[in-house]
Amino acid sequence: MIFDNTINKSTSIISYALCNMERKAVYPGSFDPITNGHVDIIERGLKIFDRIIIAVLENPKKQPLFPTKERVRMIQDIFLEQKRIEVIAFDGLLVDFVRENSATIVIRGLRAISDFEYEFQMTLMNRKLNPDIETLFMMPNISYSFLSSNLVKEVCMLGGSLTDLVPAEVENKLKKSIQRTHL
Ligand code: PNS
């Protein structure tokens, strides 16, 4: 009887701990700049996870349009009211960043079959580096399936409309930045 009680007590402690465990995920990317497709994935992720860390790649090899600090600030501005989002710049291996932030799940958006090969390779490499980390793929709304940061920059550079492609905060910054670089 005493034994039964002990088991029951331990089970309830474990269930309590599991119920109270924060479901956390990391959503990594270059975000140069963040688009409405990224925002869509983040909003979908918030339905599954309690907290999402948006990990902004600081890659000295790539020549981004926006410096890392600005990419981080733009995302922070978009999610100012959303306390379950944290935006952090990272360099080095993604799996190390995920572990250092006590997470085990990586979210990636999958727009079309063309994304699959790169994502498949990256996921399996990350799994080889750390088998405890899982990657979860999410499809954005179909209206964003053609959208990418690179195309958005090109459209902006050639004077096209950015309506529905990026958040308003990003649209202004993008126009200013592209004007500056083409002076
Ligand atoms: O938005 P992107 O450019 O498709 O994001 C790519 C990103 C940041 C997820 C990827 O380049 C990355 O994880 N870089 C960190 C370096 C790393 O861990 N490389 C080995 C994994 S394949």
mmCIF file with all atom_site columns, C-alpha atoms and ligand atoms in Angstrom:
data_model
loop_
_atom_site.group_PDB
_atom_site.id
_atom_site.type_symbol
_atom_site.label_atom_id
_atom_site.label_alt_id
_atom_site.label_comp_id
_atom_site.label_asym_id
_atom_site.label_entity_id
_atom_site.label_seq_id
_atom_site.pdbx_PDB_ins_code
_atom_site.Cartn_x
_atom_site.Cartn_y
_atom_site.Cartn_z
_atom_site.occupancy
_atom_site.B_iso_or_equiv
_atom_site.pdbx_formal_charge
_atom_site.auth_seq_id
_atom_site.auth_comp_id
_atom_site.auth_asym_id
_atom_site.auth_atom_id
_atom_site.pdbx_PDB_model_num
ATOM   1   C CA  . MET A 1 1   ? 0.000  0.000  0.000   1.00 0.00 ? 1   MET A CA  1
ATOM   2   C CA  . ILE A 1 2   ? 2.843  2.348  0.959   1.00 0.00 ? 2   ILE A CA  1
ATOM   3   C CA  . PHE A 1 3   ? 4.577  1.275  -2.298  1.00 0.00 ? 3   PHE A CA  1
ATOM   4   C CA  . ASP A 1 4   ? 1.429  2.086  -4.322  1.00 0.00 ? 4   ASP A CA  1
ATOM   5   C CA  . ASN A 1 5   ? 1.226  5.524  -2.768  1.00 0.00 ? 5   ASN A CA  1
ATOM   6   C CA  . THR A 1 6   ? 4.872  6.228  -3.557  1.00 0.00 ? 6   THR A CA  1
ATOM   7   C CA  . ILE A 1 7   ? 4.357  5.249  -7.211  1.00 0.00 ? 7   ILE A CA  1
ATOM   8   C CA  . ASN A 1 8   ? 1.216  7.392  -7.443  1.00 0.00 ? 8   ASN A CA  1
ATOM   9   C CA  . LYS A 1 9   ? 3.047  10.337 -5.919  1.00 0.00 ? 9   LYS A CA  1
ATOM   10  C CA  . SER A 1 10  ? 5.998  10.020 -8.336  1.00 0.00 ? 10  SER A CA  1
ATOM   11  C CA  . THR A 1 11  ? 3.642  9.670  -11.324 1.00 0.00 ? 11  THR A CA  1
ATOM   12  C CA  . SER A 1 12  ? 1.785  12.809 -10.340 1.00 0.00 ? 12  SER A CA  1
ATOM   13  C CA  . ILE A 1 13  ? 5.060  14.726 -9.894  1.00 0.00 ? 13  ILE A CA  1
ATOM   14  C CA  . ILE A 1 14  ? 6.198  13.615 -13.385 1.00 0.00 ? 14  ILE A CA  1
ATOM   15  C CA  . SER A 1 15  ? 2.796  14.459 -14.935 1.00 0.00 ? 15  SER A CA  1
ATOM   16  C CA  . TYR A 1 16  ? 2.861  17.848 -13.208 1.00 0.00 ? 16  TYR A CA  1
ATOM   17  C CA  . ALA A 1 17  ? 6.370  18.524 -14.525 1.00 0.00 ? 17  ALA A CA  1
ATOM   18  C CA  . LEU A 1 18  ? 5.411  17.450 -18.072 1.00 0.00 ? 18  LEU A CA  1
ATOM   19  C CA  . CYS A 1 19  ? 2.251  19.577 -18.032 1.00 0.00 ? 19  CYS A CA  1
ATOM   20  C CA  . ASN A 1 20  ? 4.249  22.559 -16.845 1.00 0.00 ? 20  ASN A CA  1
ATOM   21  C CA  . MET A 1 21  ? 7.132  22.078 -19.235 1.00 0.00 ? 21  MET A CA  1
ATOM   22  C CA  . GLU A 1 22  ? 7.440  24.956 -21.659 1.00 0.00 ? 22  GLU A CA  1
ATOM   23  C CA  . ARG A 1 23  ? 7.115  23.859 -25.277 1.00 0.00 ? 23  ARG A CA  1
ATOM   24  C CA  . LYS A 1 24  ? 9.870  25.827 -26.957 1.00 0.00 ? 24  LYS A CA  1
ATOM   25  C CA  . ALA A 1 25  ? 11.056 25.914 -30.568 1.00 0.00 ? 25  ALA A CA  1
ATOM   26  C CA  . VAL A 1 26  ? 13.732 27.706 -32.554 1.00 0.00 ? 26  VAL A CA  1
ATOM   27  C CA  . TYR A 1 27  ? 12.855 29.233 -35.934 1.00 0.00 ? 27  TYR A CA  1
ATOM   28  C CA  . PRO A 1 28  ? 16.178 29.993 -37.681 1.00 0.00 ? 28  PRO A CA  1
ATOM   29  C CA  . GLY A 1 29  ? 16.817 31.936 -40.855 1.00 0.00 ? 29  GLY A CA  1
ATOM   30  C CA  . SER A 1 30  ? 18.611 34.774 -42.585 1.00 0.00 ? 30  SER A CA  1
ATOM   31  C CA  . PHE A 1 31  ? 15.488 36.988 -42.521 1.00 0.00 ? 31  PHE A CA  1
ATOM   32  C CA  . ASP A 1 32  ? 17.057 39.489 -44.953 1.00 0.00 ? 32  ASP A CA  1
ATOM   33  C CA  . PRO A 1 33  ? 14.388 40.777 -44.600 1.00 0.00 ? 33  PRO A CA  1
ATOM   34  C CA  . ILE A 1 34  ? 11.554 38.964 -42.829 1.00 0.00 ? 34  ILE A CA  1
ATOM   35  C CA  . THR A 1 35  ? 8.567  38.480 -45.191 1.00 0.00 ? 35  THR A CA  1
ATOM   36  C CA  . ASN A 1 36  ? 4.859  37.819 -44.655 1.00 0.00 ? 36  ASN A CA  1
ATOM   37  C CA  . GLY A 1 37  ? 5.643  34.152 -45.370 1.00 0.00 ? 37  GLY A CA  1
ATOM   38  C CA  . HIS A 1 38  ? 7.961  34.035 -42.320 1.00 0.00 ? 38  HIS A CA  1
ATOM   39  C CA  . VAL A 1 39  ? 5.344  35.852 -40.210 1.00 0.00 ? 39  VAL A CA  1
ATOM   40  C CA  . ASP A 1 40  ? 2.740  33.279 -41.280 1.00 0.00 ? 40  ASP A CA  1
ATOM   41  C CA  . ILE A 1 41  ? 4.995  30.396 -40.168 1.00 0.00 ? 41  ILE A CA  1
ATOM   42  C CA  . ILE A 1 42  ? 5.699  32.102 -36.812 1.00 0.00 ? 42  ILE A CA  1
ATOM   43  C CA  . GLU A 1 43  ? 1.968  32.602 -36.182 1.00 0.00 ? 43  GLU A CA  1
ATOM   44  C CA  . ARG A 1 44  ? 1.303  28.943 -36.996 1.00 0.00 ? 44  ARG A CA  1
ATOM   45  C CA  . GLY A 1 45  ? 4.170  27.925 -34.704 1.00 0.00 ? 45  GLY A CA  1
ATOM   46  C CA  . LEU A 1 46  ? 2.678  29.904 -31.819 1.00 0.00 ? 46  LEU A CA  1
ATOM   47  C CA  . LYS A 1 47  ? -0.397 27.639 -31.978 1.00 0.00 ? 47  LYS A CA  1
ATOM   48  C CA  . ILE A 1 48  ? 1.838  24.651 -31.181 1.00 0.00 ? 48  ILE A CA  1
ATOM   49  C CA  . PHE A 1 49  ? 4.604  26.099 -28.985 1.00 0.00 ? 49  PHE A CA  1
ATOM   50  C CA  . ASP A 1 50  ? 4.537  28.240 -25.846 1.00 0.00 ? 50  ASP A CA  1
ATOM   51  C CA  . ARG A 1 51  ? 7.661  30.105 -26.871 1.00 0.00 ? 51  ARG A CA  1
ATOM   52  C CA  . ILE A 1 52  ? 9.493  30.604 -30.171 1.00 0.00 ? 52  ILE A CA  1
ATOM   53  C CA  . ILE A 1 53  ? 13.039 31.859 -30.429 1.00 0.00 ? 53  ILE A CA  1
ATOM   54  C CA  . ILE A 1 54  ? 13.641 33.480 -33.797 1.00 0.00 ? 54  ILE A CA  1
ATOM   55  C CA  . ALA A 1 55  ? 17.312 32.855 -34.542 1.00 0.00 ? 55  ALA A CA  1
ATOM   56  C CA  . VAL A 1 56  ? 18.743 35.372 -37.007 1.00 0.00 ? 56  VAL A CA  1
ATOM   57  C CA  . LEU A 1 57  ? 21.830 34.113 -38.815 1.00 0.00 ? 57  LEU A CA  1
ATOM   58  C CA  . GLU A 1 58  ? 24.881 36.309 -38.547 1.00 0.00 ? 58  GLU A CA  1
ATOM   59  C CA  . ASN A 1 59  ? 26.933 35.025 -41.434 1.00 0.00 ? 59  ASN A CA  1
ATOM   60  C CA  . PRO A 1 60  ? 30.060 36.981 -42.323 1.00 0.00 ? 60  PRO A CA  1
ATOM   61  C CA  . LYS A 1 61  ? 30.299 34.999 -45.614 1.00 0.00 ? 61  LYS A CA  1
ATOM   62  C CA  . LYS A 1 62  ? 26.915 36.245 -46.845 1.00 0.00 ? 62  LYS A CA  1
ATOM   63  C CA  . GLN A 1 63  ? 26.502 39.896 -47.770 1.00 0.00 ? 63  GLN A CA  1
ATOM   64  C CA  . PRO A 1 64  ? 23.059 40.712 -46.373 1.00 0.00 ? 64  PRO A CA  1
ATOM   65  C CA  . LEU A 1 65  ? 21.205 43.886 -47.363 1.00 0.00 ? 65  LEU A CA  1
ATOM   66  C CA  . PHE A 1 66  ? 20.415 44.573 -43.699 1.00 0.00 ? 66  PHE A CA  1
ATOM   67  C CA  . PRO A 1 67  ? 23.013 44.269 -40.944 1.00 0.00 ? 67  PRO A CA  1
ATOM   68  C CA  . THR A 1 68  ? 22.188 41.634 -38.307 1.00 0.00 ? 68  THR A CA  1
ATOM   69  C CA  . LYS A 1 69  ? 21.149 44.211 -35.681 1.00 0.00 ? 69  LYS A CA  1
ATOM   70  C CA  . GLU A 1 70  ? 18.641 45.745 -38.074 1.00 0.00 ? 70  GLU A CA  1
ATOM   71  C CA  . ARG A 1 71  ? 17.175 42.361 -39.078 1.00 0.00 ? 71  ARG A CA  1
ATOM   72  C CA  . VAL A 1 72  ? 16.754 41.532 -35.377 1.00 0.00 ? 72  VAL A CA  1
ATOM   73  C CA  . ARG A 1 73  ? 15.178 44.926 -34.615 1.00 0.00 ? 73  ARG A CA  1
ATOM   74  C CA  . MET A 1 74  ? 12.695 44.672 -37.508 1.00 0.00 ? 74  MET A CA  1
ATOM   75  C CA  . ILE A 1 75  ? 11.438 41.305 -36.237 1.00 0.00 ? 75  ILE A CA  1
ATOM   76  C CA  . GLN A 1 76  ? 11.273 42.610 -32.654 1.00 0.00 ? 76  GLN A CA  1
ATOM   77  C CA  . ASP A 1 77  ? 9.177  45.577 -33.865 1.00 0.00 ? 77  ASP A CA  1
ATOM   78  C CA  . ILE A 1 78  ? 6.751  43.299 -35.705 1.00 0.00 ? 78  ILE A CA  1
ATOM   79  C CA  . PHE A 1 79  ? 6.232  41.115 -32.615 1.00 0.00 ? 79  PHE A CA  1
ATOM   80  C CA  . LEU A 1 80  ? 6.417  43.903 -30.020 1.00 0.00 ? 80  LEU A CA  1
ATOM   81  C CA  . GLU A 1 81  ? 3.123  42.831 -28.413 1.00 0.00 ? 81  GLU A CA  1
ATOM   82  C CA  . GLN A 1 82  ? 3.880  39.099 -28.575 1.00 0.00 ? 82  GLN A CA  1
ATOM   83  C CA  . LYS A 1 83  ? 5.647  38.184 -25.353 1.00 0.00 ? 83  LYS A CA  1
ATOM   84  C CA  . ARG A 1 84  ? 6.101  34.526 -26.400 1.00 0.00 ? 84  ARG A CA  1
ATOM   85  C CA  . ILE A 1 85  ? 8.607  35.515 -29.095 1.00 0.00 ? 85  ILE A CA  1
ATOM   86  C CA  . GLU A 1 86  ? 12.274 36.184 -28.525 1.00 0.00 ? 86  GLU A CA  1
ATOM   87  C CA  . VAL A 1 87  ? 14.632 37.311 -31.292 1.00 0.00 ? 87  VAL A CA  1
ATOM   88  C CA  . ILE A 1 88  ? 18.327 36.426 -30.995 1.00 0.00 ? 88  ILE A CA  1
ATOM   89  C CA  . ALA A 1 89  ? 21.216 36.707 -33.486 1.00 0.00 ? 89  ALA A CA  1
ATOM   90  C CA  . PHE A 1 90  ? 23.425 33.650 -33.814 1.00 0.00 ? 90  PHE A CA  1
ATOM   91  C CA  . ASP A 1 91  ? 26.541 32.454 -35.577 1.00 0.00 ? 91  ASP A CA  1
ATOM   92  C CA  . GLY A 1 92  ? 28.179 29.032 -35.628 1.00 0.00 ? 92  GLY A CA  1
ATOM   93  C CA  . LEU A 1 93  ? 26.222 25.796 -35.738 1.00 0.00 ? 93  LEU A CA  1
ATOM   94  C CA  . LEU A 1 94  ? 22.459 25.927 -35.430 1.00 0.00 ? 94  LEU A CA  1
ATOM   95  C CA  . VAL A 1 95  ? 22.424 22.745 -33.322 1.00 0.00 ? 95  VAL A CA  1
ATOM   96  C CA  . ASP A 1 96  ? 24.720 24.427 -30.768 1.00 0.00 ? 96  ASP A CA  1
ATOM   97  C CA  . PHE A 1 97  ? 22.448 27.457 -30.588 1.00 0.00 ? 97  PHE A CA  1
ATOM   98  C CA  . VAL A 1 98  ? 19.395 25.212 -30.095 1.00 0.00 ? 98  VAL A CA  1
ATOM   99  C CA  . ARG A 1 99  ? 21.100 23.288 -27.282 1.00 0.00 ? 99  ARG A CA  1
ATOM   100 C CA  . GLU A 1 100 ? 22.418 26.444 -25.581 1.00 0.00 ? 100 GLU A CA  1
ATOM   101 C CA  . ASN A 1 101 ? 18.853 27.771 -25.544 1.00 0.00 ? 101 ASN A CA  1
ATOM   102 C CA  . SER A 1 102 ? 17.497 24.547 -23.994 1.00 0.00 ? 102 SER A CA  1
ATOM   103 C CA  . ALA A 1 103 ? 15.327 23.722 -27.014 1.00 0.00 ? 103 ALA A CA  1
ATOM   104 C CA  . THR A 1 104 ? 15.053 20.518 -29.046 1.00 0.00 ? 104 THR A CA  1
ATOM   105 C CA  . ILE A 1 105 ? 12.764 21.556 -31.907 1.00 0.00 ? 105 ILE A CA  1
ATOM   106 C CA  . VAL A 1 106 ? 13.649 23.534 -35.028 1.00 0.00 ? 106 VAL A CA  1
ATOM   107 C CA  . ILE A 1 107 ? 10.858 24.957 -37.187 1.00 0.00 ? 107 ILE A CA  1
ATOM   108 C CA  . ARG A 1 108 ? 11.394 25.394 -40.911 1.00 0.00 ? 108 ARG A CA  1
ATOM   109 C CA  . GLY A 1 109 ? 8.936  26.598 -43.527 1.00 0.00 ? 109 GLY A CA  1
ATOM   110 C CA  . LEU A 1 110 ? 8.437  24.507 -46.655 1.00 0.00 ? 110 LEU A CA  1
ATOM   111 C CA  . ARG A 1 111 ? 6.978  26.457 -49.562 1.00 0.00 ? 111 ARG A CA  1
ATOM   112 C CA  . ALA A 1 112 ? 7.327  24.064 -52.471 1.00 0.00 ? 112 ALA A CA  1
ATOM   113 C CA  . ILE A 1 113 ? 9.023  20.853 -53.595 1.00 0.00 ? 113 ILE A CA  1
ATOM   114 C CA  . SER A 1 114 ? 11.995 22.987 -54.700 1.00 0.00 ? 114 SER A CA  1
ATOM   115 C CA  . ASP A 1 115 ? 12.730 23.738 -51.022 1.00 0.00 ? 115 ASP A CA  1
ATOM   116 C CA  . PHE A 1 116 ? 12.756 20.073 -50.141 1.00 0.00 ? 116 PHE A CA  1
ATOM   117 C CA  . GLU A 1 117 ? 16.246 18.969 -51.188 1.00 0.00 ? 117 GLU A CA  1
ATOM   118 C CA  . TYR A 1 118 ? 18.079 21.717 -49.316 1.00 0.00 ? 118 TYR A CA  1
ATOM   119 C CA  . GLU A 1 119 ? 15.884 21.299 -46.244 1.00 0.00 ? 119 GLU A CA  1
ATOM   120 C CA  . PHE A 1 120 ? 16.269 17.514 -46.314 1.00 0.00 ? 120 PHE A CA  1
ATOM   121 C CA  . GLN A 1 121 ? 20.078 17.776 -46.422 1.00 0.00 ? 121 GLN A CA  1
ATOM   122 C CA  . MET A 1 122 ? 20.170 20.384 -43.692 1.00 0.00 ? 122 MET A CA  1
ATOM   123 C CA  . THR A 1 123 ? 17.838 18.414 -41.422 1.00 0.00 ? 123 THR A CA  1
ATOM   124 C CA  . LEU A 1 124 ? 19.812 15.206 -41.764 1.00 0.00 ? 124 LEU A CA  1
ATOM   125 C CA  . MET A 1 125 ? 23.112 17.030 -41.192 1.00 0.00 ? 125 MET A CA  1
ATOM   126 C CA  . ASN A 1 126 ? 21.679 18.655 -38.072 1.00 0.00 ? 126 ASN A CA  1
ATOM   127 C CA  . ARG A 1 127 ? 20.418 15.241 -36.921 1.00 0.00 ? 127 ARG A CA  1
ATOM   128 C CA  . LYS A 1 128 ? 23.883 13.771 -37.448 1.00 0.00 ? 128 LYS A CA  1
ATOM   129 C CA  . LEU A 1 129 ? 25.380 16.610 -35.387 1.00 0.00 ? 129 LEU A CA  1
ATOM   130 C CA  . ASN A 1 130 ? 22.782 16.278 -32.641 1.00 0.00 ? 130 ASN A CA  1
ATOM   131 C CA  . PRO A 1 131 ? 20.286 13.378 -32.773 1.00 0.00 ? 131 PRO A CA  1
ATOM   132 C CA  . ASP A 1 132 ? 18.214 14.928 -29.965 1.00 0.00 ? 132 ASP A CA  1
ATOM   133 C CA  . ILE A 1 133 ? 17.091 17.810 -32.166 1.00 0.00 ? 133 ILE A CA  1
ATOM   134 C CA  . GLU A 1 134 ? 14.017 17.365 -34.371 1.00 0.00 ? 134 GLU A CA  1
ATOM   135 C CA  . THR A 1 135 ? 13.007 19.577 -37.303 1.00 0.00 ? 135 THR A CA  1
ATOM   136 C CA  . LEU A 1 136 ? 9.354  20.368 -37.820 1.00 0.00 ? 136 LEU A CA  1
ATOM   137 C CA  . PHE A 1 137 ? 8.261  21.540 -41.281 1.00 0.00 ? 137 PHE A CA  1
ATOM   138 C CA  . MET A 1 138 ? 5.317  23.843 -41.661 1.00 0.00 ? 138 MET A CA  1
ATOM   139 C CA  . MET A 1 139 ? 3.632  24.986 -44.886 1.00 0.00 ? 139 MET A CA  1
ATOM   140 C CA  . PRO A 1 140 ? 2.741  28.661 -45.122 1.00 0.00 ? 140 PRO A CA  1
ATOM   141 C CA  . ASN A 1 141 ? -0.538 29.884 -46.520 1.00 0.00 ? 141 ASN A CA  1
ATOM   142 C CA  . ILE A 1 142 ? -0.634 29.103 -50.269 1.00 0.00 ? 142 ILE A CA  1
ATOM   143 C CA  . SER A 1 143 ? -0.614 32.841 -51.029 1.00 0.00 ? 143 SER A CA  1
ATOM   144 C CA  . TYR A 1 144 ? 2.968  32.992 -49.716 1.00 0.00 ? 144 TYR A CA  1
ATOM   145 C CA  . SER A 1 145 ? 4.262  29.900 -51.496 1.00 0.00 ? 145 SER A CA  1
ATOM   146 C CA  . PHE A 1 146 ? 6.100  31.990 -54.124 1.00 0.00 ? 146 PHE A CA  1
ATOM   147 C CA  . LEU A 1 147 ? 7.531  34.472 -51.645 1.00 0.00 ? 147 LEU A CA  1
ATOM   148 C CA  . SER A 1 148 ? 11.209 34.772 -50.737 1.00 0.00 ? 148 SER A CA  1
ATOM   149 C CA  . SER A 1 149 ? 13.400 37.513 -49.264 1.00 0.00 ? 149 SER A CA  1
ATOM   150 C CA  . ASN A 1 150 ? 15.494 37.584 -52.443 1.00 0.00 ? 150 ASN A CA  1
ATOM   151 C CA  . LEU A 1 151 ? 12.482 38.072 -54.736 1.00 0.00 ? 151 LEU A CA  1
ATOM   152 C CA  . VAL A 1 152 ? 11.111 40.778 -52.452 1.00 0.00 ? 152 VAL A CA  1
ATOM   153 C CA  . LYS A 1 153 ? 14.420 42.667 -52.693 1.00 0.00 ? 153 LYS A CA  1
ATOM   154 C CA  . GLU A 1 154 ? 14.400 42.339 -56.481 1.00 0.00 ? 154 GLU A CA  1
ATOM   155 C CA  . VAL A 1 155 ? 10.794 43.560 -56.772 1.00 0.00 ? 155 VAL A CA  1
ATOM   156 C CA  . CYS A 1 156 ? 11.625 46.520 -54.532 1.00 0.00 ? 156 CYS A CA  1
ATOM   157 C CA  . MET A 1 157 ? 14.761 47.360 -56.527 1.00 0.00 ? 157 MET A CA  1
ATOM   158 C CA  . LEU A 1 158 ? 12.775 47.354 -59.779 1.00 0.00 ? 158 LEU A CA  1
ATOM   159 C CA  . GLY A 1 159 ? 10.039 49.573 -58.334 1.00 0.00 ? 159 GLY A CA  1
ATOM   160 C CA  . GLY A 1 160 ? 7.283  46.932 -57.965 1.00 0.00 ? 160 GLY A CA  1
ATOM   161 C CA  . SER A 1 161 ? 4.624  46.928 -55.274 1.00 0.00 ? 161 SER A CA  1
ATOM   162 C CA  . LEU A 1 162 ? 5.454  45.238 -51.975 1.00 0.00 ? 162 LEU A CA  1
ATOM   163 C CA  . THR A 1 163 ? 1.824  45.138 -50.818 1.00 0.00 ? 163 THR A CA  1
ATOM   164 C CA  . ASP A 1 164 ? 1.015  41.818 -49.090 1.00 0.00 ? 164 ASP A CA  1
ATOM   165 C CA  . LEU A 1 165 ? 4.644  40.691 -49.371 1.00 0.00 ? 165 LEU A CA  1
ATOM   166 C CA  . VAL A 1 166 ? 6.252  42.193 -46.268 1.00 0.00 ? 166 VAL A CA  1
ATOM   167 C CA  . PRO A 1 167 ? 5.015  43.876 -43.057 1.00 0.00 ? 167 PRO A CA  1
ATOM   168 C CA  . ALA A 1 168 ? 4.656  47.690 -43.323 1.00 0.00 ? 168 ALA A CA  1
ATOM   169 C CA  . GLU A 1 169 ? 7.697  48.294 -41.068 1.00 0.00 ? 169 GLU A CA  1
ATOM   170 C CA  . VAL A 1 170 ? 9.858  46.244 -43.424 1.00 0.00 ? 170 VAL A CA  1
ATOM   171 C CA  . GLU A 1 171 ? 8.469  47.886 -46.579 1.00 0.00 ? 171 GLU A CA  1
ATOM   172 C CA  . ASN A 1 172 ? 9.643  51.343 -45.473 1.00 0.00 ? 172 ASN A CA  1
ATOM   173 C CA  . LYS A 1 173 ? 13.083 50.130 -44.388 1.00 0.00 ? 173 LYS A CA  1
ATOM   174 C CA  . LEU A 1 174 ? 13.492 48.136 -47.603 1.00 0.00 ? 174 LEU A CA  1
ATOM   175 C CA  . LYS A 1 175 ? 12.656 51.102 -49.830 1.00 0.00 ? 175 LYS A CA  1
ATOM   176 C CA  . LYS A 1 176 ? 15.061 53.380 -47.939 1.00 0.00 ? 176 LYS A CA  1
ATOM   177 C CA  . SER A 1 177 ? 17.842 50.813 -47.928 1.00 0.00 ? 177 SER A CA  1
ATOM   178 C CA  . ILE A 1 178 ? 17.536 50.040 -51.634 1.00 0.00 ? 178 ILE A CA  1
ATOM   179 C CA  . GLN A 1 179 ? 17.417 53.752 -52.492 1.00 0.00 ? 179 GLN A CA  1
ATOM   180 C CA  . ARG A 1 180 ? 20.612 54.247 -50.423 1.00 0.00 ? 180 ARG A CA  1
ATOM   181 C CA  . THR A 1 181 ? 22.502 51.402 -52.071 1.00 0.00 ? 181 THR A CA  1
ATOM   182 C CA  . HIS A 1 182 ? 21.561 52.644 -55.553 1.00 0.00 ? 182 HIS A CA  1
ATOM   183 C CA  . LEU A 1 183 ? 22.484 56.288 -55.105 1.00 0.00 ? 183 LEU A CA  1
HETATM 184 O O1  . PNS B 2 .   ? 16.759 31.605 -44.247 1.00 0.00 ? 1   PNS B O1  1
HETATM 185 P P1  . PNS B 2 .   ? 17.816 30.626 -44.638 1.00 0.00 ? 1   PNS B P1  1
HETATM 186 O O2  . PNS B 2 .   ? 18.982 31.355 -45.260 1.00 0.00 ? 1   PNS B O2  1
HETATM 187 O O3  . PNS B 2 .   ? 17.287 29.523 -45.503 1.00 0.00 ? 1   PNS B O3  1
HETATM 188 O O4  . PNS B 2 .   ? 18.345 29.931 -43.269 1.00 0.00 ? 1   PNS B O4  1
HETATM 189 C C1  . PNS B 2 .   ? 19.389 29.027 -43.306 1.00 0.00 ? 1   PNS B C1  1
HETATM 190 C C2  . PNS B 2 .   ? 19.881 28.639 -41.889 1.00 0.00 ? 1   PNS B C2  1
HETATM 191 C C3  . PNS B 2 .   ? 20.180 29.884 -41.079 1.00 0.00 ? 1   PNS B C3  1
HETATM 192 C C4  . PNS B 2 .   ? 18.798 27.854 -41.182 1.00 0.00 ? 1   PNS B C4  1
HETATM 193 C C5  . PNS B 2 .   ? 21.147 27.764 -42.074 1.00 0.00 ? 1   PNS B C5  1
HETATM 194 O O5  . PNS B 2 .   ? 22.036 28.410 -42.949 1.00 0.00 ? 1   PNS B O5  1
HETATM 195 C C6  . PNS B 2 .   ? 21.861 27.454 -40.770 1.00 0.00 ? 1   PNS B C6  1
HETATM 196 O O6  . PNS B 2 .   ? 21.365 26.730 -39.945 1.00 0.00 ? 1   PNS B O6  1
HETATM 197 N N1  . PNS B 2 .   ? 23.060 28.035 -40.592 1.00 0.00 ? 1   PNS B N1  1
HETATM 198 C C7  . PNS B 2 .   ? 23.880 27.828 -39.414 1.00 0.00 ? 1   PNS B C7  1
HETATM 199 C C8  . PNS B 2 .   ? 25.134 27.014 -39.732 1.00 0.00 ? 1   PNS B C8  1
HETATM 200 C C9  . PNS B 2 .   ? 24.918 25.531 -39.559 1.00 0.00 ? 1   PNS B C9  1
HETATM 201 O O7  . PNS B 2 .   ? 24.462 25.061 -38.550 1.00 0.00 ? 1   PNS B O7  1
HETATM 202 N N2  . PNS B 2 .   ? 25.291 24.758 -40.613 1.00 0.00 ? 1   PNS B N2  1
HETATM 203 C C10 . PNS B 2 .   ? 25.184 23.314 -40.613 1.00 0.00 ? 1   PNS B C10 1
HETATM 204 C C11 . PNS B 2 .   ? 23.773 22.823 -40.792 1.00 0.00 ? 1   PNS B C11 1
HETATM 205 S S1  . PNS B 2 .   ? 23.487 22.232 -42.374 1.00 0.00 ? 1   PNS B S1  1
#
